[in-house]
Short mmCIF file of C-alpha atoms and ligand atoms in Angstrom, two decimals:
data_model
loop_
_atom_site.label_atom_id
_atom_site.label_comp_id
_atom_site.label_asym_id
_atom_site.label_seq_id
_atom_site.Cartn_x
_atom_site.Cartn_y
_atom_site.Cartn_z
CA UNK A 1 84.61 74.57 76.95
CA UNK A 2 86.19 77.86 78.10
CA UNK A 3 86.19 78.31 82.15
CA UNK A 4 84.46 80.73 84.32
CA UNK A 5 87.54 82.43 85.59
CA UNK A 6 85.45 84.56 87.81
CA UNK A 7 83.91 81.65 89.36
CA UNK A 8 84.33 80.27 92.95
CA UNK A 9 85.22 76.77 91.43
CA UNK A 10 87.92 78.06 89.42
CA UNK A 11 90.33 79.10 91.70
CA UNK A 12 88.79 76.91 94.63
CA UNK A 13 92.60 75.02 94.92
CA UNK A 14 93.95 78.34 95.56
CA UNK A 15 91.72 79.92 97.30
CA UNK A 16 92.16 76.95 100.42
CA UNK A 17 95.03 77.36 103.17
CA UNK A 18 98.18 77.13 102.04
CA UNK A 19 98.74 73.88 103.72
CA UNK A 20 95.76 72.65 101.77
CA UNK A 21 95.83 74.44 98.89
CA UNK A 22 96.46 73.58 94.93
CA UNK A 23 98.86 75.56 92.88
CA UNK A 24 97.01 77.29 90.03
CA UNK A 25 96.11 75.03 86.80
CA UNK A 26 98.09 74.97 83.77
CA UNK A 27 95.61 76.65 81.77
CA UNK A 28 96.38 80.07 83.89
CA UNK A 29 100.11 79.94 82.24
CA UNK A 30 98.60 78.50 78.11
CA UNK A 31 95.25 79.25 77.10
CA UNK A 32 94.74 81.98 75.04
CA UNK A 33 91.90 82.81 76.85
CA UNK A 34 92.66 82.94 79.97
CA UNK A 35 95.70 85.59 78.77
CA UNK A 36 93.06 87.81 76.77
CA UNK A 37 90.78 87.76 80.40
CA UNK A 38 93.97 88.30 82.61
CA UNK A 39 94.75 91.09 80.60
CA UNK A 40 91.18 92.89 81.40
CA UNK A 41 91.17 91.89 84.84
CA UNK A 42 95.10 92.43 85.88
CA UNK A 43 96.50 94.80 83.62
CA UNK A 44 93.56 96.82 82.99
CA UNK A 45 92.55 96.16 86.75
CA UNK A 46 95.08 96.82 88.70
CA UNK A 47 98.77 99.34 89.27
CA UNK A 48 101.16 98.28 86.44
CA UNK A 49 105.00 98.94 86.44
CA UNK A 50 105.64 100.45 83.33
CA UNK A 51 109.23 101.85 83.78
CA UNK A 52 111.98 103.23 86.19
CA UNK A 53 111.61 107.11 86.35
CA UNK A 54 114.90 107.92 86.34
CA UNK A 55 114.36 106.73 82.41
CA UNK A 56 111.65 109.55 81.99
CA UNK A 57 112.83 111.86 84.22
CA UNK A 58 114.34 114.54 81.42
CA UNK A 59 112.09 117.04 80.07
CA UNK A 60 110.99 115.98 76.48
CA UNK A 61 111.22 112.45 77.06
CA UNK A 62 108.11 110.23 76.32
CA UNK A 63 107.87 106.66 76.59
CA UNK A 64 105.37 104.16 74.62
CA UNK A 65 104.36 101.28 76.90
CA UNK A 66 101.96 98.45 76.09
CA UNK A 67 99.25 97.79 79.23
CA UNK A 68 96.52 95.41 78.93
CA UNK A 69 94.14 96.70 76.51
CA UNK A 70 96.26 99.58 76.06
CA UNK A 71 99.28 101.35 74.73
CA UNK A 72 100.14 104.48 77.30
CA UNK A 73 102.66 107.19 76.65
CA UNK A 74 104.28 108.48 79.70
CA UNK A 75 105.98 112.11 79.09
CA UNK A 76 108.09 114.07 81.08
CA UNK A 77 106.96 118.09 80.75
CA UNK A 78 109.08 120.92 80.88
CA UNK A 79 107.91 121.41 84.73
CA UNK A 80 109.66 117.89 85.31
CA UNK A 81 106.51 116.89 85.69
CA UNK A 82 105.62 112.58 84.89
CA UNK A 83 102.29 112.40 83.10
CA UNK A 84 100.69 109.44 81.52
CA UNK A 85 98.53 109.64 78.30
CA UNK A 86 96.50 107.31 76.13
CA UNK A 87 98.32 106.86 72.57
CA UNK A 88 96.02 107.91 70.55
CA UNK A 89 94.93 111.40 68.28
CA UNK A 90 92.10 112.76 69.62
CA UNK A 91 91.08 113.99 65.99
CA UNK A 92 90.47 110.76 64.54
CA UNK A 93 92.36 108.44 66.70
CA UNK A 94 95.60 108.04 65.58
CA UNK A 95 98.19 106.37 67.43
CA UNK A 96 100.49 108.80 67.93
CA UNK A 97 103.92 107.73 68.89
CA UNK A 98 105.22 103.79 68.29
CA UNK A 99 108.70 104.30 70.08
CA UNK A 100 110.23 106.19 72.66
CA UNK A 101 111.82 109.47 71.42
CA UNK A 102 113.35 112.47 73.58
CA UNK A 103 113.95 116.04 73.46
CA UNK A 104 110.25 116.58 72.35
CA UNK A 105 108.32 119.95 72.79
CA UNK A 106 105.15 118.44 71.29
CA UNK A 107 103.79 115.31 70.45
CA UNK A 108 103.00 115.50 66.96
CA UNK A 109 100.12 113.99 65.43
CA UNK A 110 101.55 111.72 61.66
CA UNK A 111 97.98 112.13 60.13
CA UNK A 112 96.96 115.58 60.18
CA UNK A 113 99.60 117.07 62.33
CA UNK A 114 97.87 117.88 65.31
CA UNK A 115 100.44 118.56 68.02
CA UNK A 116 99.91 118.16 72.11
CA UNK A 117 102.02 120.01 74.84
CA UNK A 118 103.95 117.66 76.99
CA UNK A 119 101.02 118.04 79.37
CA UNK A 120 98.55 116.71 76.99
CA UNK A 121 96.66 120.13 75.58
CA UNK A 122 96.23 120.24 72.34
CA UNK A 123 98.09 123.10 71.12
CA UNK A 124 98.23 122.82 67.20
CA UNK A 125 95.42 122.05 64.89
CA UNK A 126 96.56 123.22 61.27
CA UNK A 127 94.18 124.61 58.70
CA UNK A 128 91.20 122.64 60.83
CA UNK A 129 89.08 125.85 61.25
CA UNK A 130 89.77 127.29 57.60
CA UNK A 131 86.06 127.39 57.51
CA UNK A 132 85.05 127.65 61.10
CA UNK A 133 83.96 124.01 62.95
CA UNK A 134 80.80 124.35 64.74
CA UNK A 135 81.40 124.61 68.88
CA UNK A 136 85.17 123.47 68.58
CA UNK A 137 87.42 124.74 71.43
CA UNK A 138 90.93 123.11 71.49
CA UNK A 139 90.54 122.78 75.42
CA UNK A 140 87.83 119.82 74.95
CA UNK A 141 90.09 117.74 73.04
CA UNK A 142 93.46 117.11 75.44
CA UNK A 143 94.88 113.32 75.25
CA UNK A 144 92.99 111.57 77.36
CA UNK A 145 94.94 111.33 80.56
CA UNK A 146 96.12 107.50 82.80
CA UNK A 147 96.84 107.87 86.46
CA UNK A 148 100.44 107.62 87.01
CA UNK A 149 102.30 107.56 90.34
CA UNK A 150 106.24 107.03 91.15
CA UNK A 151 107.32 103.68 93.82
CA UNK A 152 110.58 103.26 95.03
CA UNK A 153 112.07 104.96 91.50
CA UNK A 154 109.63 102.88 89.73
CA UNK A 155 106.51 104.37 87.29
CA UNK A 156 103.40 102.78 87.66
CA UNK A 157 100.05 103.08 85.82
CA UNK A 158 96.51 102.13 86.29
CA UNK A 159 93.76 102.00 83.95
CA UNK A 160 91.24 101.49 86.84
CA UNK A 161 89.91 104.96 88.36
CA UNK A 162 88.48 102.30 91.28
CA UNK A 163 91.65 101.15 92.41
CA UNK A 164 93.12 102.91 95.78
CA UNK A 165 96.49 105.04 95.48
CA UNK A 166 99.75 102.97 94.73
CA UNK A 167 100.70 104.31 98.34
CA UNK A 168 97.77 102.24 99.83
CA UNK A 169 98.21 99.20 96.93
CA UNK A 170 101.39 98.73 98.46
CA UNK A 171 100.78 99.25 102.17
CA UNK A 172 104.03 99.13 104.55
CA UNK A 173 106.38 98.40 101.76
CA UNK A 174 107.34 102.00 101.31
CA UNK A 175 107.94 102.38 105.18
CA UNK A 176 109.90 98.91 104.67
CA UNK A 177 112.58 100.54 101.62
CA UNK A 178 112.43 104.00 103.10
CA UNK A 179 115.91 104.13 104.12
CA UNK A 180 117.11 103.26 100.67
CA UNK A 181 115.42 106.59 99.11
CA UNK A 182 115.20 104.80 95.86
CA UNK A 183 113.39 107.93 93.73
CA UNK A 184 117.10 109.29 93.57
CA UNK A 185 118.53 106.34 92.14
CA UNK A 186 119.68 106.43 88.50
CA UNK A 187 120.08 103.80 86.08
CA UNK A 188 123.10 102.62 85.27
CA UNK A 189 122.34 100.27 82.85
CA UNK A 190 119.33 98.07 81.16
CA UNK A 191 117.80 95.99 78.72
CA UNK A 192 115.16 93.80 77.16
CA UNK A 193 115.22 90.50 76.62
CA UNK A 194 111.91 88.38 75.72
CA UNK A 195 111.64 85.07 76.84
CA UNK A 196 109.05 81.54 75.91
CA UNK A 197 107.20 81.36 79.13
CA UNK A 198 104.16 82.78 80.98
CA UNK A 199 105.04 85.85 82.38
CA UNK A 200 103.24 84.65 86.20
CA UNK A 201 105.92 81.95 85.96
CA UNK A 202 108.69 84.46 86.22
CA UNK A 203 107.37 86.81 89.06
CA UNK A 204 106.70 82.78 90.71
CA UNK A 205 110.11 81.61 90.17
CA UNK A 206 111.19 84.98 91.87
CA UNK A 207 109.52 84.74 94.93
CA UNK A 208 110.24 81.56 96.09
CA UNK A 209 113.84 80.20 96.89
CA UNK A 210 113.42 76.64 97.01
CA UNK A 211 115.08 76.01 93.49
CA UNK A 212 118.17 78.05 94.69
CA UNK A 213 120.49 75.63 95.44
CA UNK A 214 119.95 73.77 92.54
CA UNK A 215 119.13 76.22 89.39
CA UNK A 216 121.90 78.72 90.71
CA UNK A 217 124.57 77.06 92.88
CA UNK A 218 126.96 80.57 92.44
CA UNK A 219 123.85 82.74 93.60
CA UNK A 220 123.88 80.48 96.36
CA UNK A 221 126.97 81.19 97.87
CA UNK A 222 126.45 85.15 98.09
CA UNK A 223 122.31 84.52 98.90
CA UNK A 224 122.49 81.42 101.02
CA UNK A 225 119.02 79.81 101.71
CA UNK A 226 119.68 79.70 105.70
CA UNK A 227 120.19 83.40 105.50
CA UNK A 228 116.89 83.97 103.98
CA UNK A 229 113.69 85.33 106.30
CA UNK A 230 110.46 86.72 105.24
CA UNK A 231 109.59 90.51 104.05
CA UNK A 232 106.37 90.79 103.71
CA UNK A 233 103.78 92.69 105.35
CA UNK A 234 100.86 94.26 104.44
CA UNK A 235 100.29 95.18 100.94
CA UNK A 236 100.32 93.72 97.16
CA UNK A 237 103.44 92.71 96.84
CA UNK A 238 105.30 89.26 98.14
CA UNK A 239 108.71 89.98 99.93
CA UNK A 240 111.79 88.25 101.07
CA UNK A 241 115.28 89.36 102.64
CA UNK A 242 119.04 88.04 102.45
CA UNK A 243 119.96 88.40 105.53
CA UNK A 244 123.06 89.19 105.79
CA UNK A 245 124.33 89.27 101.73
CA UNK A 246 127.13 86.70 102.35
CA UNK A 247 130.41 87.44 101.09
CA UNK A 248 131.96 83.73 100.98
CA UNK A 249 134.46 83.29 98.17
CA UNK A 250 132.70 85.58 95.67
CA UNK A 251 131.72 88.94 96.33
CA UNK A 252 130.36 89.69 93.01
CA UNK A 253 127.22 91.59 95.07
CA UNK A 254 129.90 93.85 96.91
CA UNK A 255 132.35 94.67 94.78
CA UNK A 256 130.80 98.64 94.83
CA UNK A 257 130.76 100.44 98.06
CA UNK A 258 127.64 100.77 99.65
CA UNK A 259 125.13 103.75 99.41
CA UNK A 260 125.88 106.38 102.39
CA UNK A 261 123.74 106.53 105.44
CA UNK A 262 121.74 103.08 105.40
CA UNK A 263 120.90 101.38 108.57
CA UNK A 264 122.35 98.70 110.31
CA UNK A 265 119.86 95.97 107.98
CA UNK A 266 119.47 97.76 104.79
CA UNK A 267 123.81 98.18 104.77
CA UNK A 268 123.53 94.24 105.25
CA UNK A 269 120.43 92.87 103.21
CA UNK A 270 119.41 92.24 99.78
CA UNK A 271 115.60 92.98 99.97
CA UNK A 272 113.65 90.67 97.28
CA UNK A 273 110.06 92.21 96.56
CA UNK A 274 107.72 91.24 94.07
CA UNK A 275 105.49 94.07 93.31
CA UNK A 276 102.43 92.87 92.14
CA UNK A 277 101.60 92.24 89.43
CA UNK A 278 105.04 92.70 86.96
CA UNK A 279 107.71 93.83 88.70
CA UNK A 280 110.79 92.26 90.61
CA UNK A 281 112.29 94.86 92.33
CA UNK A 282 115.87 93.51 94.25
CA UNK A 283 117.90 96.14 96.58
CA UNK A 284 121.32 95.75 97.59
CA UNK A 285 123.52 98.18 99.90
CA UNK A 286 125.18 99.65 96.58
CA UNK A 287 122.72 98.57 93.63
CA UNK A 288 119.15 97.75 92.68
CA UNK A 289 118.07 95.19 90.29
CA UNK A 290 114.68 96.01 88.90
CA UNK A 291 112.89 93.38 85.91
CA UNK A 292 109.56 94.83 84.37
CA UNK A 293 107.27 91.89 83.26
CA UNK A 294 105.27 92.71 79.81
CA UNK A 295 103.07 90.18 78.73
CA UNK A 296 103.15 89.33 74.81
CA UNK A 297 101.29 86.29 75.09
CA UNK A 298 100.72 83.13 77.17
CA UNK A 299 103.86 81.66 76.30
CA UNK A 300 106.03 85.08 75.61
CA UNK A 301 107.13 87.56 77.70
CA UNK A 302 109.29 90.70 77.73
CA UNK A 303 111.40 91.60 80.54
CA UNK A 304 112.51 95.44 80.82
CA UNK A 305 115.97 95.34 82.96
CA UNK A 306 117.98 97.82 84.66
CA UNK A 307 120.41 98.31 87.28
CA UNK A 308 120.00 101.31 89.49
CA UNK A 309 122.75 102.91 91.74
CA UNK A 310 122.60 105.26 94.41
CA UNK A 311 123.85 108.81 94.12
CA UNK A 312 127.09 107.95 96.07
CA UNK A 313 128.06 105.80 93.28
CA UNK A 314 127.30 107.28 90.02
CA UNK A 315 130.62 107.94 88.95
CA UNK A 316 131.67 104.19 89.85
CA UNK A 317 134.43 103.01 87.14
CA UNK A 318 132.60 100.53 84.73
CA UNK A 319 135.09 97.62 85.69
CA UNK A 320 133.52 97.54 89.20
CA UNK A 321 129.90 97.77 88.42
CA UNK A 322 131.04 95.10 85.43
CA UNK A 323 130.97 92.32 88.30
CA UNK A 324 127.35 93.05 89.50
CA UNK A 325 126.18 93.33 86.19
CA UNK A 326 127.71 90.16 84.41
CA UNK A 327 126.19 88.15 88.05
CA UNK A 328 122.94 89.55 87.60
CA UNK A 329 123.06 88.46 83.61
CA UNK A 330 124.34 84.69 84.56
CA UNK A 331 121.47 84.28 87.52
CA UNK A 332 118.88 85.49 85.14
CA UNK A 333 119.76 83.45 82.37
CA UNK A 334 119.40 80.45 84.53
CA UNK A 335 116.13 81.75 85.76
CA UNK A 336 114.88 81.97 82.09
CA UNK A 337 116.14 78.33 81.26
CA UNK A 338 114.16 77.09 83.83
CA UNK A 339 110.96 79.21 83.40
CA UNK A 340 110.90 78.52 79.55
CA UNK A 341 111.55 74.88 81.07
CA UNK A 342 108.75 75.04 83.01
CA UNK A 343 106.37 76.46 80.27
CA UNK A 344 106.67 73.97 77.93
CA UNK A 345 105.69 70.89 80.52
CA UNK A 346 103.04 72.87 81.45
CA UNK A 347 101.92 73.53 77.97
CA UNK A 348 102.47 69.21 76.77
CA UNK A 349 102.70 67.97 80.19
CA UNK A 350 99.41 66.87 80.59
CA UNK A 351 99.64 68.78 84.21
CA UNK A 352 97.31 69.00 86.25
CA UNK A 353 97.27 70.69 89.67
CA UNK A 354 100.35 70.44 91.81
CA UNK A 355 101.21 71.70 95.48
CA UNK A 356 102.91 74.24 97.47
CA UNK A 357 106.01 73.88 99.84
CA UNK A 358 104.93 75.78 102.65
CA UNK A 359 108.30 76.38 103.98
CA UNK A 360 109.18 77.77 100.88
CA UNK A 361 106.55 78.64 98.59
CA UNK A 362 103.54 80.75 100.90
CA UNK A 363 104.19 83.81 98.32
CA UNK A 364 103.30 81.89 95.59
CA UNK A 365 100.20 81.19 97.10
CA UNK A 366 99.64 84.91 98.22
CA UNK A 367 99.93 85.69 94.50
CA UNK A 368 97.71 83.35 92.97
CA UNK A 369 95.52 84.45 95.77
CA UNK A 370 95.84 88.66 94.49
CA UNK A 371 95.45 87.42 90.73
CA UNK A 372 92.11 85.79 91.81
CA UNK A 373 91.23 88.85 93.60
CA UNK A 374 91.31 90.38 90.70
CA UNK A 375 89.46 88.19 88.31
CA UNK A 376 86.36 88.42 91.06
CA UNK A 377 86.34 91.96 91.61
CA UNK A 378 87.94 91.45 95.32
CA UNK A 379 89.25 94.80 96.24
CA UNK A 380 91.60 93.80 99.22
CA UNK A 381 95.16 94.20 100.15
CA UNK A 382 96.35 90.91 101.50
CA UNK A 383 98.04 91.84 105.24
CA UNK A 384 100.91 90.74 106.37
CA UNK A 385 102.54 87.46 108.44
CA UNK A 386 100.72 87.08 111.75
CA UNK A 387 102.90 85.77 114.63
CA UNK A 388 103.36 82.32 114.28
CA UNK A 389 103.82 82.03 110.92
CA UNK A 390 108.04 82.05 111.46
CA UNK A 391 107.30 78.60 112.43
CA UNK A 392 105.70 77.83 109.08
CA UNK A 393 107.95 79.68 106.97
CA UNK A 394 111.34 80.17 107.88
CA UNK A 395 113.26 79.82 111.31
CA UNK A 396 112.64 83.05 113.09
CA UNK A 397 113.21 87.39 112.97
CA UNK A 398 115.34 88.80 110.63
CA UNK A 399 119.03 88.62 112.58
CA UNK A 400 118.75 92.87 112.69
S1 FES B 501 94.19 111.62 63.39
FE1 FES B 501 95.67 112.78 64.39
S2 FES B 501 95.68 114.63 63.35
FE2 FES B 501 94.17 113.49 62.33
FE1 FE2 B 502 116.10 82.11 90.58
#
């Protein structure tokens, strides 16, 4: 029998206190059809990272990107301009593009050749009107256009013409990174790498730190757990902060100087901010970390990687920025282990539901709570920690 995942008894665990509460059933992370309905409500539902600007940000360039139901191509016009698009002809519905390509002037139809300007008119239709189509005018027939908007260097689509502006989906967080100015960031490096678990169960094992001492005892010494406090106001995303980034014997974080004119707390912190629904989005003083999550299926998952660096240090020799990088590589790996680790009891396991550390695992909670949002149609931006919760979740203010 397939669940009601729109029910009230579905996601009653999750929907109780935190103190109370049930973590989310295994079925959310293995049943086919629970993926194929959290595609419709999430990823055709909601904002969805799709890719860091600064890889789109050339004229010519145009991205394919797979989003819930759809496949989106984002192009960058000769104005400079972002724009998102729905891959397909609008002659007979070809898809038009099944990689990334740059230096484009037109996007170019395989089938008949129809070509679009970077801005989506249709601009070449050749030998259609030979003999004359009844009531055709080229200016009826542009791609069919997907809101786009631009986060902290970060492109984002959505599907849903319901949903409110990224800039109220993610409430304070852009006052919260605003000293950073992250849109003029440029990536240094990236990658893809896809990986046997549930995709929820990576953004999950991101926003908690309660395995830290154990899945990543290096990480630990540069991100101890005592210097960890809470991030996270209101808005869709789950947040925490290093507070400061500790040196200790390694300094693999700090090797490159840090970006000019931050304040006394971002020159000190790593911020940790899980953007719902796909992306983990880490800034240091000199680097950011971002991981796009693309669902393949329940058990598969691609992550999209890249490092981004300030302005001040674009021209940092590759030795230096080597250290970050290879960290970054070794704390992810582990993080994979364990999620794949974590999929497959979960698939066998016989699992039923489990329970939250409050101390250490509230944004789990908060998520669950945003994905069943948006399985019941719940349009509502979870707010931020009221003033006691320090006592449930961490031992006081942020030191700056
Ligand atoms: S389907 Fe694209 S030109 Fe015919
Ligand atoms: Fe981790």
């Amino acid at each position: 029998m397939v669940s009601d995942y729109t029910s009230d008894e579905f996601w009653s665990g999750i929907r109780r206190p935190v103190e109370h509460a049930a973590t989310m059933p295994a079925e959310v992370y293995t049943s086919p059809a629970f993926f194929e309905a959290e595609q419709r409500a999430v990823f055709d539902g909601g904002w969805v990272g799709v890719a860091c600007a600064a890889d789109v940000a050339i004229p010519g360039t145009v991205l394919v990107r797979s989003m819930g139901s759809r496949s989106i191509l984002l192009s960058c016009g000769r104005d400079g301009e972002i724009r998102g698009f729905l891959n397909a002809c609008r002659h007979r519905g070809t898809e038009l593009l099944d990689c990334d390509t740059s230096d484009l002037h037109m996007i170019r139809c395989p089938y008949h050749r129809w070509g679009y300007g970077l801005d989506g008119t249709l601009v070449a239709t050749p030998k259609f009107t030979e003999v004359p189509v009844e009531g055709f005018d080229p200016d009826d027939y542009p791609l069919k256009p997907v809101r786009i908007d631009t986060f902290a260097g970060i492109v984002f689509a959505c599907l849903d013409p319901t949903i409110a502006p990224l800039t109220e989906w993610f409430g304070d967080l852009a006052e919260k990174l605003s000293g950073y100015g992250l849109d003029r960031w440029s990536v240094r490096a990236g990658g893809t790498v896809e990986i046997e678990a549930n995709w929820k169960l990576l953004t999950e094992n991101y926003q908690e730190y309660y395995h830290l001492t154990w899945v990543h005892p290096e990480l630990a010494k540069v991100s101890r757990v005592k210097d960890h406090y809470r991030f996270q106001g209101s808005g869709m995303y789950c947040g925490q902060t290093t507070t400061p980034v500790s040196g200790d014997d390694r300094n693999d974080w700090l090797a490159m100087p840090a970006a000019p004119g931050l304040g006394p707390s971002d020159s000190q912190s790593g911020r940790h901010i899980a953007l719902f629904p796909n992306v983990m989005l880490s800034v240091l003083p000199n680097h950011a970390f971002v991981i796009l999550l693309e669902p393949l299926s329940p058990s598969r998952t691609r992550e999209r990687y890249a490092w981004l660096l300030p302005p001040s240090a674009e021209s940092i020799p590759e030795a230096d920025f080597e250290l970050t990088k290879t960290f970054w590589i070794d704390v992810n790996n582990e993080d994979i282990d364990i999620c794949e680790r974590s999929q497959r009891g979960l698939a066998r396991g016989g699992f039923s539901e489990g329970r939250y550390s409050v101390r250490f695992e509230e944004p789990l909670h908060r998520f669950a709570n945003m994905i069943a949002d948006r399985f019941q149609r719940i349009d509502r931006i979870p707010a931020g920690d009221d003033a006691d919760s320090s006592v449930r979740f961490g031992d006081g203010v942020l030191p700056l």
